[in-house]
XYZ file of C-alpha atoms in Angstrom:
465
model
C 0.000 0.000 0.000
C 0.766 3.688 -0.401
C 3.548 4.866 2.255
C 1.747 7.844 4.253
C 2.296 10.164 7.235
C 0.863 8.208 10.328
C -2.640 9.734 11.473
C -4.555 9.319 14.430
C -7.094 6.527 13.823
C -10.155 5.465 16.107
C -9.687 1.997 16.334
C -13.445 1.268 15.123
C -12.258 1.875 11.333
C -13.318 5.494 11.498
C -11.929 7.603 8.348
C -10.889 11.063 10.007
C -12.503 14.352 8.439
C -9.349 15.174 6.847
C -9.289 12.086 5.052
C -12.194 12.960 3.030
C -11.629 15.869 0.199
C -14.019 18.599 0.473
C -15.914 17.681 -2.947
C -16.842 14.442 -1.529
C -18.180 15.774 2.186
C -21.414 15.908 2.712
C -24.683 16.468 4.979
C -23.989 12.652 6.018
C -20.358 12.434 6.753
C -18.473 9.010 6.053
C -18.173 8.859 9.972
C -21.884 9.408 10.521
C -22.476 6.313 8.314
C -19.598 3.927 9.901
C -20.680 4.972 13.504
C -23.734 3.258 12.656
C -21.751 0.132 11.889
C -19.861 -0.266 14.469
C -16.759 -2.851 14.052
C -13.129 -3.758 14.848
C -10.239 -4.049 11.372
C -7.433 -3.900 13.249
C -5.606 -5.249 10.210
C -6.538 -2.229 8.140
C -3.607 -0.045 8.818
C -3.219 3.975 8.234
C -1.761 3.566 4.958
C -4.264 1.576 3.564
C -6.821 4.348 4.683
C -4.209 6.824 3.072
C -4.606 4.462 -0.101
C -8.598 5.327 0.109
C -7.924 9.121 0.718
C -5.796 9.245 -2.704
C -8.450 7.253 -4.382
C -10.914 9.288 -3.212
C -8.733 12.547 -4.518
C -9.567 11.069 -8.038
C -12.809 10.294 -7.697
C -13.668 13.639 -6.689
C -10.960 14.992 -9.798
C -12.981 12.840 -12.291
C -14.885 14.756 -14.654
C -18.098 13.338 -16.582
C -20.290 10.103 -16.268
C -17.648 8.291 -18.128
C -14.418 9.388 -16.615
C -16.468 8.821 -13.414
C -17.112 5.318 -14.230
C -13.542 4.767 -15.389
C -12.165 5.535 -11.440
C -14.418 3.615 -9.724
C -13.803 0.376 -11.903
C -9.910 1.099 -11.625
C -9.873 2.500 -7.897
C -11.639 -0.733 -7.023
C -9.446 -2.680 -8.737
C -6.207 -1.334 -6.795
C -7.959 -1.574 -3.086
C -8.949 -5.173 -3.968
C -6.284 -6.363 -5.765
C -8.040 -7.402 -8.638
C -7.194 -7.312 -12.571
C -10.659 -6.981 -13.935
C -13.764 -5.495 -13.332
C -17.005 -4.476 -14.962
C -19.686 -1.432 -13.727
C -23.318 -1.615 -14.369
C -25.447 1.410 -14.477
C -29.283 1.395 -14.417
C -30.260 4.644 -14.164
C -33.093 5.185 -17.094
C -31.187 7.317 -20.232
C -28.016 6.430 -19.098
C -27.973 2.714 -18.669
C -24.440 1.297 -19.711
C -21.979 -0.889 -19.200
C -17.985 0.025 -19.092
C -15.150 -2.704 -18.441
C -11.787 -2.861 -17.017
C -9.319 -5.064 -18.501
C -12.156 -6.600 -20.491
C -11.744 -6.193 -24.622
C -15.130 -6.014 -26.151
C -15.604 -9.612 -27.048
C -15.326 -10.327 -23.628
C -17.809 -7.518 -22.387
C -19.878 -8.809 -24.616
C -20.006 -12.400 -23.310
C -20.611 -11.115 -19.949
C -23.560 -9.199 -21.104
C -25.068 -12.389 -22.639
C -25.967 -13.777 -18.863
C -29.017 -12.843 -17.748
C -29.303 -9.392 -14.735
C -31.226 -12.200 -12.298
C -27.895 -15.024 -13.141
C -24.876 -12.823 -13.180
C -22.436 -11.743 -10.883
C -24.836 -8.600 -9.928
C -27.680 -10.713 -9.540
C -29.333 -9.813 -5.936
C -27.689 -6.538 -5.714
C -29.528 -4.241 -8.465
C -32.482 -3.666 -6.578
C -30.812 -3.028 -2.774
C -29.633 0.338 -1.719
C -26.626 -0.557 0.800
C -26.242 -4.378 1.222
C -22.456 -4.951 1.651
C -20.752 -6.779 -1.372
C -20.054 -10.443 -1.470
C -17.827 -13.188 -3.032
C -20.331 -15.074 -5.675
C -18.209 -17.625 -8.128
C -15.934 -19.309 -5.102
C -14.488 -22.154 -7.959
C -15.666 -22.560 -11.271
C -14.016 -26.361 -10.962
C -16.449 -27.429 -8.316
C -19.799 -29.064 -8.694
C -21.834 -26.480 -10.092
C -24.241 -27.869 -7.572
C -22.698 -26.811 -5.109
C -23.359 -23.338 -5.516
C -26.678 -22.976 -6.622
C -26.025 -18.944 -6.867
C -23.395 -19.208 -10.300
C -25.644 -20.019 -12.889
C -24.686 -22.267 -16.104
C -24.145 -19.398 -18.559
C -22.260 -17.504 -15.682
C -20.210 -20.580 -15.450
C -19.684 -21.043 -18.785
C -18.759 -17.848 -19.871
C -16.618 -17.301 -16.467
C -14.638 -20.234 -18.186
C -14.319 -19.289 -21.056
C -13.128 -15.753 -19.635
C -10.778 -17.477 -17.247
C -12.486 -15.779 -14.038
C -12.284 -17.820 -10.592
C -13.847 -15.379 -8.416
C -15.490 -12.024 -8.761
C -16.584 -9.473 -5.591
C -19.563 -7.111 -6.368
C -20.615 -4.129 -4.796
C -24.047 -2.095 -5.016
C -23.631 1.096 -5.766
C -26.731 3.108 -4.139
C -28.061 6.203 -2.086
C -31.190 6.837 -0.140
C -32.112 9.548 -1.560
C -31.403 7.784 -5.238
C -31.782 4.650 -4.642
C -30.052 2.106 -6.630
C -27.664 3.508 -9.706
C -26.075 0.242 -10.795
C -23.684 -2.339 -9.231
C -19.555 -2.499 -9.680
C -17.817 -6.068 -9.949
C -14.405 -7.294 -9.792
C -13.010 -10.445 -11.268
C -10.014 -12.513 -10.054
C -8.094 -15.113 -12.033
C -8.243 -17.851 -9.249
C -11.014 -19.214 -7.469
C -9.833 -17.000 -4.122
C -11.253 -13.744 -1.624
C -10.869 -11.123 -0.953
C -9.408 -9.915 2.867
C -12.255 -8.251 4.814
C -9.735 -5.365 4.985
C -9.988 -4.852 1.493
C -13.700 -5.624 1.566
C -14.371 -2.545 3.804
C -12.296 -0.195 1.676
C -13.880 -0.735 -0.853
C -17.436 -0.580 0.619
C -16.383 2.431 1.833
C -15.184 3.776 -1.866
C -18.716 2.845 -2.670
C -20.494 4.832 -0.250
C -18.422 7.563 -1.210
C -18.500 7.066 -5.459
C -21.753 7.020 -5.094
C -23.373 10.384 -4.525
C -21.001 11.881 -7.165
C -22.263 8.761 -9.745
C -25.971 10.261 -8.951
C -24.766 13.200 -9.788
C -23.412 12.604 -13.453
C -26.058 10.184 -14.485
C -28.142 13.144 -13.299
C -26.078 15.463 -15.704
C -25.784 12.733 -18.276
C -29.800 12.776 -18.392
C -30.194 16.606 -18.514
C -27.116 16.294 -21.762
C -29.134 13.698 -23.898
C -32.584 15.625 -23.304
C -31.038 18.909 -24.118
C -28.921 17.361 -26.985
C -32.911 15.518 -28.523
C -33.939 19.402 -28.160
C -31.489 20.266 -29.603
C -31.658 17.870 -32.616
C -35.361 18.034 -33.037
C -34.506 21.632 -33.624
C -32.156 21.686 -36.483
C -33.218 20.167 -40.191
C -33.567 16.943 -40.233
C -32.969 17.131 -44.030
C -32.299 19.786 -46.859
C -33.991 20.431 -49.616
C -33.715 19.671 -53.238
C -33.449 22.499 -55.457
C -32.684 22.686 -59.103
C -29.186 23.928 -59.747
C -27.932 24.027 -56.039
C -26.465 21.015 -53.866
C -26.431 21.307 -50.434
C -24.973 19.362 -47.415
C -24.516 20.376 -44.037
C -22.608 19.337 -40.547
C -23.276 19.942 -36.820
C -20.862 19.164 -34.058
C -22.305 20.529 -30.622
C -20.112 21.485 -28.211
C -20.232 19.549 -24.481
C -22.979 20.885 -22.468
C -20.591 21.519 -19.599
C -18.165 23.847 -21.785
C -20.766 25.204 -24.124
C -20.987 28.579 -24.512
C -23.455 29.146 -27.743
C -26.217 27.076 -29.668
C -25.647 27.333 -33.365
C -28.405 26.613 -35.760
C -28.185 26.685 -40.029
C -31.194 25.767 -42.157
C -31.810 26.248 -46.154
C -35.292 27.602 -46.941
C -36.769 26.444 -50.298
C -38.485 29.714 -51.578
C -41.826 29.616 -53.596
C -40.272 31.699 -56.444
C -37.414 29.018 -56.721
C -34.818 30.899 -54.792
C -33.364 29.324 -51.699
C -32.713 31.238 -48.309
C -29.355 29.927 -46.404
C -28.492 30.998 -43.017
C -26.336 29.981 -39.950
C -25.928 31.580 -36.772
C -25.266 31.635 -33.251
C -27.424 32.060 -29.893
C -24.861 33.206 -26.988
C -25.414 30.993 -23.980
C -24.921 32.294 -20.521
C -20.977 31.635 -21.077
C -18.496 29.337 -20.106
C -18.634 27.392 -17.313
C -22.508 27.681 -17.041
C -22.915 23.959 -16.673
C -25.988 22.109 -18.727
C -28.454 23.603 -17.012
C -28.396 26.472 -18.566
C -28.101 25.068 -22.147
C -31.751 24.214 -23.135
C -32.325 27.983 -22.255
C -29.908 28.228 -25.449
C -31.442 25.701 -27.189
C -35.159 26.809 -27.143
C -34.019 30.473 -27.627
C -32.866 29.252 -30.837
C -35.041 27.264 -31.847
C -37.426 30.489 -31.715
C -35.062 32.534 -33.976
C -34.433 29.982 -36.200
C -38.578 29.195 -36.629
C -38.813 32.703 -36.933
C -36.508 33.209 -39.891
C -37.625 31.216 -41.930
C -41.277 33.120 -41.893
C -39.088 36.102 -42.652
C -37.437 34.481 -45.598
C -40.907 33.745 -47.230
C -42.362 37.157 -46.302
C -39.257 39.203 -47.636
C -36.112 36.617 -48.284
C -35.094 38.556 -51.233
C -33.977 41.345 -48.945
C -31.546 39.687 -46.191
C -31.022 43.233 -44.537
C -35.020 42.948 -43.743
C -34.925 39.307 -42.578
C -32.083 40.096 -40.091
C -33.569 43.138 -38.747
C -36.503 41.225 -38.263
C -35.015 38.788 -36.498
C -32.748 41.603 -34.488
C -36.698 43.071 -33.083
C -38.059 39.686 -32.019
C -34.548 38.862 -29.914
C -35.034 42.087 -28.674
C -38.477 40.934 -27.563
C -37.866 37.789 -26.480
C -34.846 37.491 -25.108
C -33.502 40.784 -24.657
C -30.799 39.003 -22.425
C -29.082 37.492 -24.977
C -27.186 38.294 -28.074
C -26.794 36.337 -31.732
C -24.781 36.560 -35.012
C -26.356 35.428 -37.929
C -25.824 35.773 -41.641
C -28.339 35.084 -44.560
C -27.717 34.560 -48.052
C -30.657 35.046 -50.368
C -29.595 32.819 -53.852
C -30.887 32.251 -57.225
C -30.043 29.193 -58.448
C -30.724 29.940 -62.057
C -29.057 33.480 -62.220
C -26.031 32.505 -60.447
C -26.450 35.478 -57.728
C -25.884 35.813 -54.000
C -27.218 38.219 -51.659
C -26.650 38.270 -48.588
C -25.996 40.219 -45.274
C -24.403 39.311 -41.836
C -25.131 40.689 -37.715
C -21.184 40.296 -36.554
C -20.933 36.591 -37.787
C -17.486 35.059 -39.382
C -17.521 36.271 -43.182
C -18.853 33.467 -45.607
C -16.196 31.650 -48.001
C -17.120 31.541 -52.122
C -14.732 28.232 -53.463
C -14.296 28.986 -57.345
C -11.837 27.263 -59.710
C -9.278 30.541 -58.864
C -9.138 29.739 -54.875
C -11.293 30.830 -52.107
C -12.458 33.885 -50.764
C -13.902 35.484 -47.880
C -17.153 37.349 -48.764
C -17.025 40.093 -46.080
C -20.394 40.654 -43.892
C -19.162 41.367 -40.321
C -18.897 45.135 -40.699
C -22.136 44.932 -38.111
C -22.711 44.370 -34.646
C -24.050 41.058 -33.855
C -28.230 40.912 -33.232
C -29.239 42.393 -29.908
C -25.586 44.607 -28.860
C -26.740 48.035 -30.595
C -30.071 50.038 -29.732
C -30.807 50.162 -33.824
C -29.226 47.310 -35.661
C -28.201 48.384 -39.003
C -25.889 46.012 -41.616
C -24.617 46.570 -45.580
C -26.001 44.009 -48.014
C -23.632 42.273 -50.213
C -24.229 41.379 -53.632
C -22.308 38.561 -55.849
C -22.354 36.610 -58.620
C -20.916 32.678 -59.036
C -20.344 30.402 -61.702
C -20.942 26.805 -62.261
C -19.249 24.887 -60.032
C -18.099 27.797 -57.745
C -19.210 26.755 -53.864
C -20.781 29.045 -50.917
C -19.599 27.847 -47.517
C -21.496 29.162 -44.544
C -19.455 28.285 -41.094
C -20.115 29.557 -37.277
C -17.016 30.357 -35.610
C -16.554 26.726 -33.680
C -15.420 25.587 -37.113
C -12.941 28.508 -37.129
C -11.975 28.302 -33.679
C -10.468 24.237 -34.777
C -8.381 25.238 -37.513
C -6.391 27.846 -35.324
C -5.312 29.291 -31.779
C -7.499 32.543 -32.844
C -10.097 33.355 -34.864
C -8.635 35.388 -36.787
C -6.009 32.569 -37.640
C -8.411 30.139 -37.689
C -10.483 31.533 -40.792
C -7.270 32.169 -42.562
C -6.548 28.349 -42.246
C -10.156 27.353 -43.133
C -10.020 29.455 -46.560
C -6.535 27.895 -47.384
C -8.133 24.379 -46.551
C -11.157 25.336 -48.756
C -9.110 26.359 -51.548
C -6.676 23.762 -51.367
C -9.134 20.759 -51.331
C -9.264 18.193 -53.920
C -10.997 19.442 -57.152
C -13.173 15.789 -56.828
C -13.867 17.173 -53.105
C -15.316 20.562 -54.300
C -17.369 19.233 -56.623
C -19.332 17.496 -53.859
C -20.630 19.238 -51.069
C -21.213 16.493 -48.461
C -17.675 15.240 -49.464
C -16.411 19.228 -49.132
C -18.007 19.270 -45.673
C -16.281 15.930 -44.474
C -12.654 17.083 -46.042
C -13.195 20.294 -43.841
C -14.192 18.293 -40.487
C -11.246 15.680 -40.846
C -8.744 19.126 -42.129
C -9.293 20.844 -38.792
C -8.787 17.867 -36.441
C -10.041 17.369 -32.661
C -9.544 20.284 -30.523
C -6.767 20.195 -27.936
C -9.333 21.113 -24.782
C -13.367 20.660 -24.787
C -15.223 22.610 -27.305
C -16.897 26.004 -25.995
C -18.504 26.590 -29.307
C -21.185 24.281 -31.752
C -19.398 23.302 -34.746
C -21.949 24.363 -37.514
C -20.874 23.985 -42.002
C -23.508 24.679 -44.307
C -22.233 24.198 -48.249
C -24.111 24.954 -51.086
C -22.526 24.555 -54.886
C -24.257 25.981 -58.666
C -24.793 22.581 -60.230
């Protein structure tokens, strides 16, 4: 075990106040719980409760449900001395299972026994019942121990697993949130020093486990919102090809929600717009993100009535939409640009509220089409922008980006939409000529960014056919 500075222990197993980091105290202290337990471990010593503090210090360092799950399964596996493990979750939405030292085939296998004949079986549905030793040895009469089912058996076999330990891992106020199980090569237990350390890792892992399958919940509802309000496809319109990508940012980091859409126009013209809704900045945790979300959703809704009513004039549209944020949400701010195009005459119009400039791919290069000479929607008491005017060729491509997608191609902005226009321009001619293909080449260009995304990812691409 892990050498440590000796402490002053109460012989009944107590772990002392400053054994527990502040992010994992609360209104029920560990003591509170073990006083109600009373016992004697004389033969856990202070360094194998230092061992549980330093667990415990990354536990409460772990960041999201799955880095979450990760230290439990691998803390576990240190205090017990075991190579393998497996954690079951069973909250609803967030159900999963995540291995350690387990390659998917074998995860797989395991899954393949039944909840009621595995090696959680008995502790899903209890909220605090200590963990116990359930396959004792796979070579002995498998009557013998009623408890190991055939499949477990067989599969613990195949495996090569002689004994696992499982622990529930549960809260009152939560009850159950899934189980944790370790698995040994040979058919041998666990000390019951090692037993109650890890009990006691469980009472502590899991209020914060609560917590991110709470979080993990609130991400996949916001991220269906989310979804539901974006296209779900584009439309088809004579002489234009159009494809489109969305990468959300994490709900913890986000700091925007991005939206683009392409509005097929009764006159045959097509209305293209992306754009951003500020969130309540970084930091703001996902609570705050369906507040971004339905905000806009609103906006974008709301556009697109303004593109039928006057979509010819993208100065209109965007003031338009510059009164009703004012209305609705006069909190919040949004860039936006919208490009009113003719398929058939080859022409662009467009305008832009403080959004990156759009990029026009021809067979010459790429360049920016400059719109952010106005304040984004919402900043200025009367919102005023220039209207931009263009023609394209055949072939020639109109790439509408939010500033996530600028943000991964460089340490600035500013840097970053250089880079982007010298990736458009340098793509593959084969690559241009396809939009969805152009999209792709600009997602794989740019890479993964170095930290979490604080900005949606949004590319809207749209080439004369």
């Amino acid at each position: 075990m892990t050498d440590a500075k000796p402490l002053d222990l109460p012989r009944s197993g107590e772990l002392p106040r400053a054994l527990v980091p502040a992010a994992l105290r609360g209104p029920e202290r560990l003591q509170d719980r073990l006083a109600a337990h009373p016992s004697e471990h004389p033969e856990t010593t202070k360094a194998d409760y230092a061992a549980l503090h330093e667990h415990a210090g990354r536990l409460a360092a772990a960041r999201g449900l799955a880095d979450t799950l990760d230290t439990v399964l691998a803390s576990g596996a240190a205090l017990l001395g075991a190579p393998r493990g497996l954690i079951t979750t069973t909250a609803r939405g967030s159900a999963r299972a995540v291995g350690l030292g387990l390659d998917r085939a074998e995860l797989g296998a395991l899954e393949t026994v039944p909840a009621e004949h595995g090696p959680f079986a008995g502790l899903l549905s209890e909220t605090g019942r200590p963990g116990r030793l359930l396959i004792a040895d796979l070579a002995a009469d498998p009557a013998a121990d009623p408890a190991v089912s055939p499949r477990l058996r067989e599969v613990a076999a195949q495996l090569g697993l002689g004994a696992c330990y499982a622990q529930p891992l549960a809260t009152e106020a939560d009850g159950p949130l899934g189980t944790a199980v370790w698995f040994y090569d040979e058919a041998t237990e666990p000390e019951p020093y090692r037993r109650r350390l890890v009990q006691l890792y469980c009472e502590l892992a899991a209020p914060l486990l609560a917590t991110q399958l709470a979080a993990e919940r609130a991400r996949q509802s916001t991220e269906a919102l989310r979804r539901g309000l974006l296209p779900d496809r584009l439309p088809t319109v004579p002489g234009l090809r159009l494809a489109a990508r969305c990468v959300p940012a994490g709900l913890d980091h986000a700091t925007s929600s991005d939206w683009y859409d392409a509005i097929a126009l009764p006159d045959g013209s097509v209305g293209l717009t992306v754009g951003s809704v500020l969130g309540d900045g970084p930091g703001a945790g996902p609570d705050s993100a369906p507040g971004a979300a339905t905000a806009m959703g609103r906006l974008r809704s709301a556009l697109r009535a303004y593109a039928v009513l006057e979509g010819e004039d993208p100065v209109s549209v965007l003031g338009d939409l510059e009164l009703l944020l004012k209305t609705t949400e006069p909190s919040r701010s949004a860039t936006a640009v919208y490009a009113w195009v003719e398929p058939d005459e080859h022409r662009i119009t467009l305008a832009g509220a403080g959004h990156c400039p759009p990029v026009l791919v021809t067979r010459y290069g790429a360049n920016f089409v400059e719109t952010s000479l106005s304040a984004p929607l919402g900043m200025l008491s009367c919102w005023e922008a220039p209207r931009v005017e263009l023609g394209a060729e055949r072939g020639d491509l109109l790439l509408l980006y939010t500033e996530g997608l600028a943000r991964r191609f460089g340490p600035t902005l500013h840097a970053g939409q250089a880079a982007l226009r010298r990736a458009a321009a340098d793509a593959p001619r084969d690559v241009r000529h396809d939009p969805d293909r152009f999209c792709a080449h600009l997602l794989t260009v740019c890479g993964e960014p170095d930290s979490p995304a604080t900005d949606d990812l949004v590319v809207l691409a749209a080439r004369f056919a």
